[in-house]
Amino acid sequence: MKRKVLLIAMAIVACSFAGAGSLAYFTANEQTENVITAGNVKIELCRETKDGKPLLQGGMKGIMPGQVVDQIAYVKNTGQNTAWIRVRPVTSAVLANGKEMGNEEMGEQIQLVLNQEDWSEQDGWYYYQEPVEAGGQTAAFFTAVAFDQRMGNEYKKCTVFLQVDAQAVQWANNGSNIWDAAGWPAE
């Protein structure tokens, strides 16, 4: 009888192992694909007159000391994402004798009339205080260019160049304000 019980127990154990082995074959497999599409950050620097007309192609001629020239610069967000924006003006001149002068050499002779309510300066860059949504634009960075009335004869027949560099980085997950934003392009 002991032998019969042992044989029955062994048969039950063998059936358990066989059943467990067959359970391993009852599985399913499924694959999914996650597509992640990154947005973009694109900007356009716009320069025009106060009444919205484009600047003249050859520049302005016949500017006199003490004159304030009407000109506006702002940045449009033409990308798909909200962005932080900064700009940097670079002014230079070529005098009639061919000598080149940069920002530092010109000093106060040529000044931009800046919008200091919406833009703040740090390290030569001016940062727009609010993020700019896709399709939106900043307030004007400057509204005019002023030529000092004390400009000397060395500026007679000179050519002045006003270059504005503009950069943008994403706003989403990039700091709670402009000063915390990271990822600015290298200079």
Short mmCIF file of N, CA and C in Angstrom, two decimals:
data_model
loop_
_atom_site.label_atom_id
_atom_site.label_comp_id
_atom_site.label_asym_id
_atom_site.label_seq_id
_atom_site.Cartn_x
_atom_site.Cartn_y
_atom_site.Cartn_z
N MET A 1 0.82 -1.16 0.00
CA MET A 1 0.00 0.00 0.00
C MET A 1 0.88 1.25 0.00
N LYS A 2 1.94 1.20 0.78
CA LYS A 2 2.84 2.33 0.79
C LYS A 2 3.40 2.56 -0.60
N ARG A 3 3.63 1.45 -1.24
CA ARG A 3 4.20 1.55 -2.56
C ARG A 3 3.19 2.15 -3.54
N LYS A 4 1.92 1.84 -3.40
CA LYS A 4 0.86 2.37 -4.24
C LYS A 4 0.71 3.88 -4.01
N VAL A 5 0.74 4.31 -2.78
CA VAL A 5 0.60 5.72 -2.44
C VAL A 5 1.80 6.49 -3.00
N LEU A 6 2.98 5.89 -2.87
CA LEU A 6 4.18 6.52 -3.39
C LEU A 6 4.10 6.67 -4.91
N LEU A 7 3.63 5.65 -5.59
CA LEU A 7 3.49 5.71 -7.05
C LEU A 7 2.46 6.77 -7.46
N ILE A 8 1.36 6.84 -6.72
CA ILE A 8 0.32 7.84 -7.04
C ILE A 8 0.88 9.25 -6.80
N ALA A 9 1.61 9.43 -5.70
CA ALA A 9 2.19 10.75 -5.39
C ALA A 9 3.19 11.15 -6.46
N MET A 10 4.00 10.16 -6.91
CA MET A 10 4.98 10.46 -7.95
C MET A 10 4.29 10.81 -9.26
N ALA A 11 3.16 10.17 -9.55
CA ALA A 11 2.41 10.45 -10.77
C ALA A 11 1.83 11.88 -10.71
N ILE A 12 1.34 12.25 -9.51
CA ILE A 12 0.78 13.60 -9.36
C ILE A 12 1.87 14.65 -9.53
N VAL A 13 3.05 14.41 -8.94
CA VAL A 13 4.17 15.33 -9.07
C VAL A 13 4.60 15.45 -10.53
N ALA A 14 4.67 14.31 -11.23
CA ALA A 14 5.06 14.30 -12.64
C ALA A 14 4.07 15.10 -13.48
N CYS A 15 2.77 14.92 -13.18
CA CYS A 15 1.74 15.67 -13.92
C CYS A 15 1.86 17.18 -13.63
N SER A 16 2.20 17.53 -12.38
CA SER A 16 2.36 18.94 -12.03
C SER A 16 3.49 19.57 -12.83
N PHE A 17 4.62 18.84 -12.89
CA PHE A 17 5.75 19.37 -13.67
C PHE A 17 5.38 19.49 -15.15
N ALA A 18 4.66 18.54 -15.67
CA ALA A 18 4.26 18.57 -17.08
C ALA A 18 3.32 19.75 -17.33
N GLY A 19 2.40 19.98 -16.39
CA GLY A 19 1.47 21.10 -16.53
C GLY A 19 2.19 22.44 -16.42
N ALA A 20 3.13 22.50 -15.49
CA ALA A 20 3.89 23.74 -15.34
C ALA A 20 4.73 24.02 -16.58
N GLY A 21 5.29 23.01 -17.16
CA GLY A 21 6.07 23.18 -18.38
C GLY A 21 5.21 23.66 -19.52
N SER A 22 3.99 23.19 -19.61
CA SER A 22 3.12 23.62 -20.69
C SER A 22 2.61 25.04 -20.46
N LEU A 23 2.55 25.50 -19.19
CA LEU A 23 2.14 26.87 -18.91
C LEU A 23 3.15 27.87 -19.48
N ALA A 24 4.37 27.50 -19.55
CA ALA A 24 5.40 28.38 -20.07
C ALA A 24 5.18 28.70 -21.54
N TYR A 25 4.44 27.87 -22.22
CA TYR A 25 4.19 28.11 -23.63
C TYR A 25 3.01 29.03 -23.89
N PHE A 26 2.23 29.35 -22.87
CA PHE A 26 1.09 30.23 -23.03
C PHE A 26 1.50 31.67 -22.70
N THR A 27 2.23 32.33 -23.59
CA THR A 27 2.67 33.71 -23.40
C THR A 27 2.28 34.54 -24.62
N ALA A 28 2.37 35.84 -24.45
CA ALA A 28 2.07 36.74 -25.56
C ALA A 28 3.17 37.79 -25.63
N ASN A 29 3.36 38.32 -26.81
CA ASN A 29 4.37 39.35 -27.02
C ASN A 29 3.76 40.44 -27.89
N GLU A 30 3.99 41.71 -27.50
CA GLU A 30 3.46 42.81 -28.28
C GLU A 30 4.50 43.92 -28.32
N GLN A 31 4.62 44.60 -29.46
CA GLN A 31 5.55 45.72 -29.59
C GLN A 31 4.76 46.97 -29.90
N THR A 32 5.25 48.09 -29.35
CA THR A 32 4.66 49.39 -29.68
C THR A 32 5.78 50.32 -30.10
N GLU A 33 5.43 51.31 -30.86
CA GLU A 33 6.40 52.31 -31.28
C GLU A 33 5.97 53.65 -30.73
N ASN A 34 6.86 54.33 -30.03
CA ASN A 34 6.59 55.68 -29.56
C ASN A 34 7.31 56.64 -30.50
N VAL A 35 6.57 57.55 -31.04
CA VAL A 35 7.15 58.56 -31.92
C VAL A 35 7.22 59.87 -31.15
N ILE A 36 8.40 60.42 -31.02
CA ILE A 36 8.58 61.69 -30.33
C ILE A 36 9.04 62.70 -31.38
N THR A 37 8.27 63.75 -31.52
CA THR A 37 8.61 64.80 -32.48
C THR A 37 9.03 66.03 -31.72
N ALA A 38 10.25 66.47 -31.94
CA ALA A 38 10.75 67.67 -31.26
C ALA A 38 10.22 68.89 -31.98
N GLY A 39 9.96 69.94 -31.23
CA GLY A 39 9.54 71.19 -31.82
C GLY A 39 10.75 71.94 -32.32
N ASN A 40 10.58 73.20 -32.59
CA ASN A 40 11.73 73.98 -33.03
C ASN A 40 11.66 75.39 -32.46
N VAL A 41 12.78 76.05 -32.46
CA VAL A 41 12.88 77.44 -32.04
C VAL A 41 13.49 78.19 -33.22
N LYS A 42 12.72 79.10 -33.78
CA LYS A 42 13.19 79.93 -34.90
C LYS A 42 12.76 81.36 -34.63
N ILE A 43 13.65 82.28 -34.99
CA ILE A 43 13.32 83.69 -34.82
C ILE A 43 13.69 84.48 -36.07
N GLU A 44 13.12 85.65 -36.18
CA GLU A 44 13.45 86.56 -37.27
C GLU A 44 13.63 87.96 -36.67
N LEU A 45 14.76 88.56 -36.95
CA LEU A 45 15.02 89.93 -36.49
C LEU A 45 14.39 90.88 -37.50
N CYS A 46 13.57 91.79 -37.03
CA CYS A 46 12.87 92.74 -37.90
C CYS A 46 13.35 94.15 -37.59
N ARG A 47 13.66 94.90 -38.64
CA ARG A 47 14.07 96.31 -38.50
C ARG A 47 13.29 97.11 -39.52
N GLU A 48 12.67 98.18 -39.03
CA GLU A 48 11.83 99.01 -39.90
C GLU A 48 11.71 100.40 -39.30
N THR A 49 11.00 101.28 -40.02
CA THR A 49 10.75 102.62 -39.50
C THR A 49 9.58 102.56 -38.52
N LYS A 50 9.36 103.65 -37.80
CA LYS A 50 8.26 103.66 -36.82
C LYS A 50 6.90 103.42 -37.44
N ASP A 51 6.73 103.81 -38.71
CA ASP A 51 5.44 103.61 -39.36
C ASP A 51 5.36 102.28 -40.11
N GLY A 52 6.30 101.36 -39.82
CA GLY A 52 6.24 100.00 -40.37
C GLY A 52 6.84 99.82 -41.74
N LYS A 53 7.50 100.82 -42.28
CA LYS A 53 8.12 100.71 -43.60
C LYS A 53 9.49 100.05 -43.46
N PRO A 54 9.88 99.25 -44.45
CA PRO A 54 11.22 98.63 -44.38
C PRO A 54 12.31 99.69 -44.49
N LEU A 55 13.46 99.40 -43.92
CA LEU A 55 14.60 100.32 -44.01
C LEU A 55 15.10 100.39 -45.43
N LEU A 56 15.65 101.51 -45.80
CA LEU A 56 16.20 101.68 -47.15
C LEU A 56 17.38 100.74 -47.35
N GLN A 57 17.50 100.17 -48.54
CA GLN A 57 18.55 99.19 -48.83
C GLN A 57 19.95 99.75 -48.66
N GLY A 58 20.22 100.92 -49.17
CA GLY A 58 21.56 101.49 -49.11
C GLY A 58 21.84 102.22 -47.82
N GLY A 59 20.94 102.15 -46.86
CA GLY A 59 21.12 102.88 -45.62
C GLY A 59 20.64 104.31 -45.75
N MET A 60 20.86 105.08 -44.72
CA MET A 60 20.45 106.48 -44.73
C MET A 60 21.65 107.37 -44.98
N LYS A 61 21.45 108.35 -45.79
CA LYS A 61 22.55 109.24 -46.16
C LYS A 61 22.25 110.65 -45.66
N GLY A 62 23.33 111.41 -45.47
CA GLY A 62 23.16 112.80 -45.09
C GLY A 62 22.77 113.00 -43.64
N ILE A 63 23.11 112.09 -42.77
CA ILE A 63 22.79 112.21 -41.35
C ILE A 63 23.70 113.29 -40.74
N MET A 64 23.12 114.13 -39.92
CA MET A 64 23.86 115.25 -39.32
C MET A 64 23.99 115.05 -37.82
N PRO A 65 25.05 115.62 -37.20
CA PRO A 65 25.17 115.58 -35.74
C PRO A 65 23.91 116.15 -35.08
N GLY A 66 23.47 115.51 -34.01
CA GLY A 66 22.27 115.93 -33.30
C GLY A 66 20.99 115.33 -33.85
N GLN A 67 21.08 114.61 -34.94
CA GLN A 67 19.88 114.04 -35.56
C GLN A 67 19.52 112.71 -34.87
N VAL A 68 18.23 112.46 -34.76
CA VAL A 68 17.72 111.19 -34.24
C VAL A 68 17.00 110.51 -35.40
N VAL A 69 17.49 109.33 -35.77
CA VAL A 69 16.94 108.61 -36.91
C VAL A 69 15.94 107.57 -36.43
N ASP A 70 14.77 107.64 -37.01
CA ASP A 70 13.66 106.75 -36.71
C ASP A 70 13.98 105.33 -37.19
N GLN A 71 14.06 104.37 -36.27
CA GLN A 71 14.32 102.97 -36.63
C GLN A 71 13.89 102.08 -35.46
N ILE A 72 13.23 101.00 -35.76
CA ILE A 72 12.75 100.06 -34.73
C ILE A 72 13.33 98.69 -35.02
N ALA A 73 13.71 98.00 -33.96
CA ALA A 73 14.16 96.60 -34.09
C ALA A 73 13.38 95.77 -33.08
N TYR A 74 12.86 94.63 -33.53
CA TYR A 74 12.16 93.69 -32.65
C TYR A 74 12.39 92.29 -33.20
N VAL A 75 11.98 91.28 -32.45
CA VAL A 75 12.20 89.89 -32.85
C VAL A 75 10.87 89.16 -32.91
N LYS A 76 10.63 88.45 -34.02
CA LYS A 76 9.45 87.60 -34.20
C LYS A 76 9.83 86.16 -33.89
N ASN A 77 8.95 85.44 -33.23
CA ASN A 77 9.12 84.01 -33.00
C ASN A 77 8.41 83.29 -34.14
N THR A 78 9.17 82.80 -35.11
CA THR A 78 8.59 82.12 -36.28
C THR A 78 8.60 80.61 -36.12
N GLY A 79 9.05 80.13 -34.97
CA GLY A 79 9.10 78.68 -34.72
C GLY A 79 7.78 78.17 -34.19
N GLN A 80 7.81 76.92 -33.72
CA GLN A 80 6.61 76.26 -33.22
C GLN A 80 6.50 76.28 -31.70
N ASN A 81 7.55 76.72 -31.01
CA ASN A 81 7.56 76.68 -29.55
C ASN A 81 7.80 78.06 -28.96
N THR A 82 7.33 78.23 -27.75
CA THR A 82 7.58 79.45 -27.00
C THR A 82 9.08 79.53 -26.71
N ALA A 83 9.64 80.75 -26.74
CA ALA A 83 11.09 80.90 -26.61
C ALA A 83 11.47 82.09 -25.73
N TRP A 84 12.66 81.98 -25.12
CA TRP A 84 13.33 83.11 -24.48
C TRP A 84 14.19 83.76 -25.55
N ILE A 85 14.29 85.10 -25.54
CA ILE A 85 15.02 85.80 -26.61
C ILE A 85 15.98 86.82 -26.01
N ARG A 86 17.15 86.94 -26.66
CA ARG A 86 18.10 87.99 -26.30
C ARG A 86 18.70 88.58 -27.57
N VAL A 87 19.17 89.84 -27.48
CA VAL A 87 19.78 90.52 -28.62
C VAL A 87 21.03 91.25 -28.16
N ARG A 88 21.91 91.54 -29.12
CA ARG A 88 23.13 92.29 -28.83
C ARG A 88 23.40 93.24 -29.99
N PRO A 89 23.44 94.54 -29.71
CA PRO A 89 23.77 95.49 -30.78
C PRO A 89 25.28 95.62 -30.91
N VAL A 90 25.75 95.73 -32.13
CA VAL A 90 27.17 95.94 -32.40
C VAL A 90 27.25 97.10 -33.40
N THR A 91 27.76 98.23 -32.92
CA THR A 91 27.85 99.43 -33.76
C THR A 91 29.31 99.64 -34.15
N SER A 92 29.53 99.97 -35.40
CA SER A 92 30.88 100.29 -35.87
C SER A 92 30.77 101.36 -36.95
N ALA A 93 31.91 101.96 -37.26
CA ALA A 93 31.92 103.00 -38.28
C ALA A 93 33.22 102.92 -39.07
N VAL A 94 33.15 103.31 -40.32
CA VAL A 94 34.34 103.46 -41.15
C VAL A 94 34.40 104.93 -41.52
N LEU A 95 35.45 105.59 -41.05
CA LEU A 95 35.61 107.01 -41.31
C LEU A 95 36.02 107.25 -42.76
N ALA A 96 35.93 108.48 -43.20
CA ALA A 96 36.27 108.83 -44.58
C ALA A 96 37.70 108.46 -44.92
N ASN A 97 38.61 108.50 -43.93
CA ASN A 97 40.02 108.14 -44.17
C ASN A 97 40.26 106.63 -44.14
N GLY A 98 39.19 105.84 -43.96
CA GLY A 98 39.32 104.38 -43.97
C GLY A 98 39.50 103.76 -42.59
N LYS A 99 39.70 104.58 -41.56
CA LYS A 99 39.87 104.05 -40.21
C LYS A 99 38.56 103.46 -39.72
N GLU A 100 38.67 102.26 -39.11
CA GLU A 100 37.49 101.61 -38.55
C GLU A 100 37.40 101.88 -37.06
N MET A 101 36.18 102.09 -36.58
CA MET A 101 35.94 102.35 -35.16
C MET A 101 34.86 101.41 -34.66
N GLY A 102 35.08 100.86 -33.47
CA GLY A 102 34.08 99.98 -32.85
C GLY A 102 33.28 100.71 -31.78
N ASN A 103 32.41 99.95 -31.11
CA ASN A 103 31.57 100.50 -30.04
C ASN A 103 32.35 101.33 -29.04
N GLU A 104 33.44 100.77 -28.55
CA GLU A 104 34.20 101.42 -27.48
C GLU A 104 34.81 102.73 -27.95
N GLU A 105 35.34 102.75 -29.15
CA GLU A 105 36.00 103.95 -29.68
C GLU A 105 35.00 105.07 -29.96
N MET A 106 33.80 104.71 -30.35
CA MET A 106 32.80 105.73 -30.67
C MET A 106 32.20 106.32 -29.41
N GLY A 107 32.24 105.57 -28.31
CA GLY A 107 31.71 106.07 -27.06
C GLY A 107 30.25 106.46 -27.17
N GLU A 108 29.96 107.69 -26.84
CA GLU A 108 28.58 108.19 -26.80
C GLU A 108 28.15 108.82 -28.13
N GLN A 109 28.99 108.78 -29.13
CA GLN A 109 28.70 109.49 -30.39
C GLN A 109 27.44 108.95 -31.08
N ILE A 110 27.24 107.64 -31.02
CA ILE A 110 26.07 107.03 -31.65
C ILE A 110 25.40 106.16 -30.60
N GLN A 111 24.15 106.48 -30.28
CA GLN A 111 23.43 105.79 -29.22
C GLN A 111 22.10 105.23 -29.73
N LEU A 112 21.75 104.07 -29.23
CA LEU A 112 20.43 103.52 -29.51
C LEU A 112 19.48 104.01 -28.43
N VAL A 113 18.27 104.36 -28.83
CA VAL A 113 17.23 104.72 -27.87
C VAL A 113 16.55 103.41 -27.49
N LEU A 114 16.98 102.86 -26.35
CA LEU A 114 16.58 101.51 -25.93
C LEU A 114 15.26 101.49 -25.16
N ASN A 115 14.56 100.37 -25.28
CA ASN A 115 13.37 100.08 -24.49
C ASN A 115 13.84 99.35 -23.23
N GLN A 116 14.04 100.06 -22.15
CA GLN A 116 14.57 99.46 -20.94
C GLN A 116 13.48 98.94 -20.01
N GLU A 117 12.21 99.08 -20.40
CA GLU A 117 11.11 98.51 -19.63
C GLU A 117 11.00 97.01 -19.88
N ASP A 118 11.14 96.61 -21.14
CA ASP A 118 10.93 95.21 -21.52
C ASP A 118 12.23 94.42 -21.69
N TRP A 119 13.34 95.13 -21.82
CA TRP A 119 14.64 94.50 -22.06
C TRP A 119 15.61 94.88 -20.94
N SER A 120 16.42 93.90 -20.50
CA SER A 120 17.43 94.15 -19.46
C SER A 120 18.78 93.69 -19.96
N GLU A 121 19.81 94.51 -19.67
CA GLU A 121 21.17 94.23 -20.15
C GLU A 121 21.96 93.41 -19.14
N GLN A 122 22.72 92.46 -19.66
CA GLN A 122 23.70 91.71 -18.87
C GLN A 122 24.78 91.23 -19.82
N ASP A 123 26.03 91.59 -19.53
CA ASP A 123 27.19 91.15 -20.31
C ASP A 123 27.10 91.49 -21.79
N GLY A 124 26.55 92.66 -22.11
CA GLY A 124 26.47 93.09 -23.50
C GLY A 124 25.25 92.57 -24.25
N TRP A 125 24.51 91.65 -23.66
CA TRP A 125 23.28 91.13 -24.27
C TRP A 125 22.08 91.77 -23.58
N TYR A 126 21.01 91.98 -24.34
CA TYR A 126 19.77 92.50 -23.80
C TYR A 126 18.74 91.38 -23.85
N TYR A 127 18.18 91.06 -22.69
CA TYR A 127 17.27 89.93 -22.54
C TYR A 127 15.83 90.42 -22.45
N TYR A 128 14.97 89.80 -23.26
CA TYR A 128 13.54 90.12 -23.21
C TYR A 128 12.97 89.43 -21.98
N GLN A 129 12.24 90.17 -21.16
CA GLN A 129 11.83 89.68 -19.85
C GLN A 129 10.73 88.62 -19.86
N GLU A 130 9.99 88.51 -20.93
CA GLU A 130 8.88 87.55 -21.01
C GLU A 130 9.14 86.53 -22.11
N PRO A 131 8.67 85.30 -21.93
CA PRO A 131 8.78 84.34 -23.04
C PRO A 131 7.88 84.79 -24.20
N VAL A 132 8.31 84.48 -25.42
CA VAL A 132 7.56 84.88 -26.61
C VAL A 132 6.95 83.63 -27.23
N GLU A 133 5.63 83.61 -27.31
CA GLU A 133 4.93 82.45 -27.85
C GLU A 133 5.15 82.32 -29.35
N ALA A 134 4.95 81.11 -29.86
CA ALA A 134 5.05 80.86 -31.30
C ALA A 134 4.12 81.81 -32.03
N GLY A 135 4.63 82.49 -33.06
CA GLY A 135 3.85 83.45 -33.82
C GLY A 135 3.82 84.84 -33.21
N GLY A 136 4.36 84.99 -32.00
CA GLY A 136 4.36 86.29 -31.33
C GLY A 136 5.63 87.06 -31.63
N GLN A 137 5.75 88.22 -31.01
CA GLN A 137 6.94 89.04 -31.20
C GLN A 137 7.22 89.82 -29.93
N THR A 138 8.46 90.27 -29.81
CA THR A 138 8.86 91.08 -28.66
C THR A 138 8.39 92.51 -28.86
N ALA A 139 8.45 93.27 -27.80
CA ALA A 139 8.30 94.72 -27.92
C ALA A 139 9.57 95.22 -28.60
N ALA A 140 9.55 96.42 -29.10
CA ALA A 140 10.73 96.99 -29.77
C ALA A 140 11.92 96.98 -28.83
N PHE A 141 13.08 96.58 -29.35
CA PHE A 141 14.32 96.62 -28.58
C PHE A 141 14.85 98.05 -28.53
N PHE A 142 14.85 98.71 -29.67
CA PHE A 142 15.16 100.14 -29.69
C PHE A 142 14.21 100.83 -30.67
N THR A 143 14.06 102.14 -30.49
CA THR A 143 13.09 102.88 -31.31
C THR A 143 13.73 103.95 -32.17
N ALA A 144 15.03 104.22 -31.95
CA ALA A 144 15.71 105.24 -32.75
C ALA A 144 17.21 105.12 -32.55
N VAL A 145 17.95 105.77 -33.46
CA VAL A 145 19.39 105.87 -33.36
C VAL A 145 19.71 107.36 -33.27
N ALA A 146 20.41 107.74 -32.19
CA ALA A 146 20.71 109.15 -31.96
C ALA A 146 22.18 109.43 -32.22
N PHE A 147 22.45 110.49 -32.98
CA PHE A 147 23.81 110.91 -33.29
C PHE A 147 24.10 112.15 -32.45
N ASP A 148 25.14 112.09 -31.64
CA ASP A 148 25.49 113.15 -30.71
C ASP A 148 25.78 114.45 -31.47
N GLN A 149 25.26 115.55 -30.95
CA GLN A 149 25.46 116.84 -31.62
C GLN A 149 26.90 117.32 -31.53
N ARG A 150 27.71 116.71 -30.66
CA ARG A 150 29.12 117.09 -30.52
C ARG A 150 30.04 116.25 -31.41
N MET A 151 29.47 115.49 -32.33
CA MET A 151 30.30 114.68 -33.23
C MET A 151 31.25 115.60 -33.99
N GLY A 152 32.52 115.22 -34.02
CA GLY A 152 33.52 116.06 -34.68
C GLY A 152 33.62 115.79 -36.17
N ASN A 153 34.54 116.54 -36.80
CA ASN A 153 34.74 116.42 -38.25
C ASN A 153 35.24 115.04 -38.66
N GLU A 154 35.82 114.27 -37.73
CA GLU A 154 36.29 112.93 -38.10
C GLU A 154 35.15 112.03 -38.56
N TYR A 155 33.90 112.39 -38.18
CA TYR A 155 32.75 111.60 -38.60
C TYR A 155 32.17 112.07 -39.94
N LYS A 156 32.72 113.12 -40.48
CA LYS A 156 32.22 113.64 -41.75
C LYS A 156 32.42 112.57 -42.82
N LYS A 157 31.36 112.27 -43.55
CA LYS A 157 31.34 111.28 -44.62
C LYS A 157 31.71 109.87 -44.15
N CYS A 158 31.41 109.57 -42.90
CA CYS A 158 31.68 108.21 -42.41
C CYS A 158 30.48 107.32 -42.72
N THR A 159 30.69 106.04 -42.63
CA THR A 159 29.63 105.06 -42.80
C THR A 159 29.47 104.34 -41.47
N VAL A 160 28.24 104.35 -40.95
CA VAL A 160 27.96 103.71 -39.67
C VAL A 160 27.22 102.40 -39.93
N PHE A 161 27.66 101.35 -39.25
CA PHE A 161 27.04 100.03 -39.37
C PHE A 161 26.41 99.68 -38.03
N LEU A 162 25.17 99.29 -38.05
CA LEU A 162 24.48 98.86 -36.84
C LEU A 162 24.02 97.43 -37.06
N GLN A 163 24.72 96.51 -36.44
CA GLN A 163 24.39 95.08 -36.53
C GLN A 163 23.69 94.68 -35.24
N VAL A 164 22.64 93.89 -35.34
CA VAL A 164 21.96 93.37 -34.16
C VAL A 164 21.96 91.86 -34.27
N ASP A 165 22.57 91.20 -33.27
CA ASP A 165 22.57 89.74 -33.19
C ASP A 165 21.40 89.33 -32.32
N ALA A 166 20.67 88.31 -32.71
CA ALA A 166 19.53 87.82 -31.93
C ALA A 166 19.66 86.32 -31.74
N GLN A 167 19.31 85.85 -30.55
CA GLN A 167 19.36 84.42 -30.23
C GLN A 167 18.11 84.04 -29.44
N ALA A 168 17.76 82.77 -29.52
CA ALA A 168 16.60 82.27 -28.77
C ALA A 168 16.87 80.85 -28.29
N VAL A 169 16.27 80.51 -27.16
CA VAL A 169 16.29 79.15 -26.63
C VAL A 169 14.87 78.80 -26.22
N GLN A 170 14.62 77.52 -26.10
CA GLN A 170 13.27 77.08 -25.73
C GLN A 170 12.89 77.60 -24.35
N TRP A 171 11.60 77.83 -24.16
CA TRP A 171 11.07 78.28 -22.88
C TRP A 171 10.67 77.09 -22.03
N ALA A 172 10.05 76.07 -22.64
CA ALA A 172 9.52 74.93 -21.89
C ALA A 172 10.64 74.22 -21.13
N ASN A 173 10.42 73.99 -19.85
CA ASN A 173 11.38 73.27 -19.00
C ASN A 173 12.76 73.90 -19.02
N ASN A 174 12.82 75.22 -19.13
CA ASN A 174 14.11 75.90 -19.21
C ASN A 174 14.12 77.15 -18.34
N GLY A 175 13.95 76.95 -17.07
CA GLY A 175 14.02 78.05 -16.11
C GLY A 175 12.69 78.75 -15.94
N SER A 176 12.53 79.37 -14.78
CA SER A 176 11.29 80.07 -14.48
C SER A 176 11.34 81.53 -14.93
N ASN A 177 12.53 82.00 -15.31
CA ASN A 177 12.67 83.35 -15.85
C ASN A 177 13.87 83.38 -16.80
N ILE A 178 14.06 84.50 -17.46
CA ILE A 178 15.11 84.61 -18.48
C ILE A 178 16.49 84.36 -17.90
N TRP A 179 16.71 84.71 -16.64
CA TRP A 179 18.04 84.58 -16.04
C TRP A 179 18.37 83.12 -15.72
N ASP A 180 17.37 82.26 -15.60
CA ASP A 180 17.60 80.84 -15.33
C ASP A 180 17.71 80.02 -16.61
N ALA A 181 17.37 80.61 -17.76
CA ALA A 181 17.37 79.87 -19.03
C ALA A 181 18.78 79.43 -19.39
N ALA A 182 18.88 78.23 -19.91
CA ALA A 182 20.18 77.66 -20.30
C ALA A 182 20.13 77.30 -21.79
N GLY A 183 21.32 77.01 -22.34
CA GLY A 183 21.39 76.53 -23.72
C GLY A 183 21.62 77.60 -24.75
N TRP A 184 22.00 78.81 -24.33
CA TRP A 184 22.25 79.88 -25.30
C TRP A 184 23.40 79.46 -26.23
N PRO A 185 23.31 79.78 -27.51
CA PRO A 185 24.40 79.45 -28.44
C PRO A 185 25.72 80.09 -28.01
N ALA A 186 26.79 79.42 -28.31
CA ALA A 186 28.12 79.98 -28.00
C ALA A 186 28.36 81.21 -28.88
N GLU A 187 29.08 82.14 -28.33
CA GLU A 187 29.32 83.39 -29.06
C GLU A 187 30.42 83.23 -30.08
#
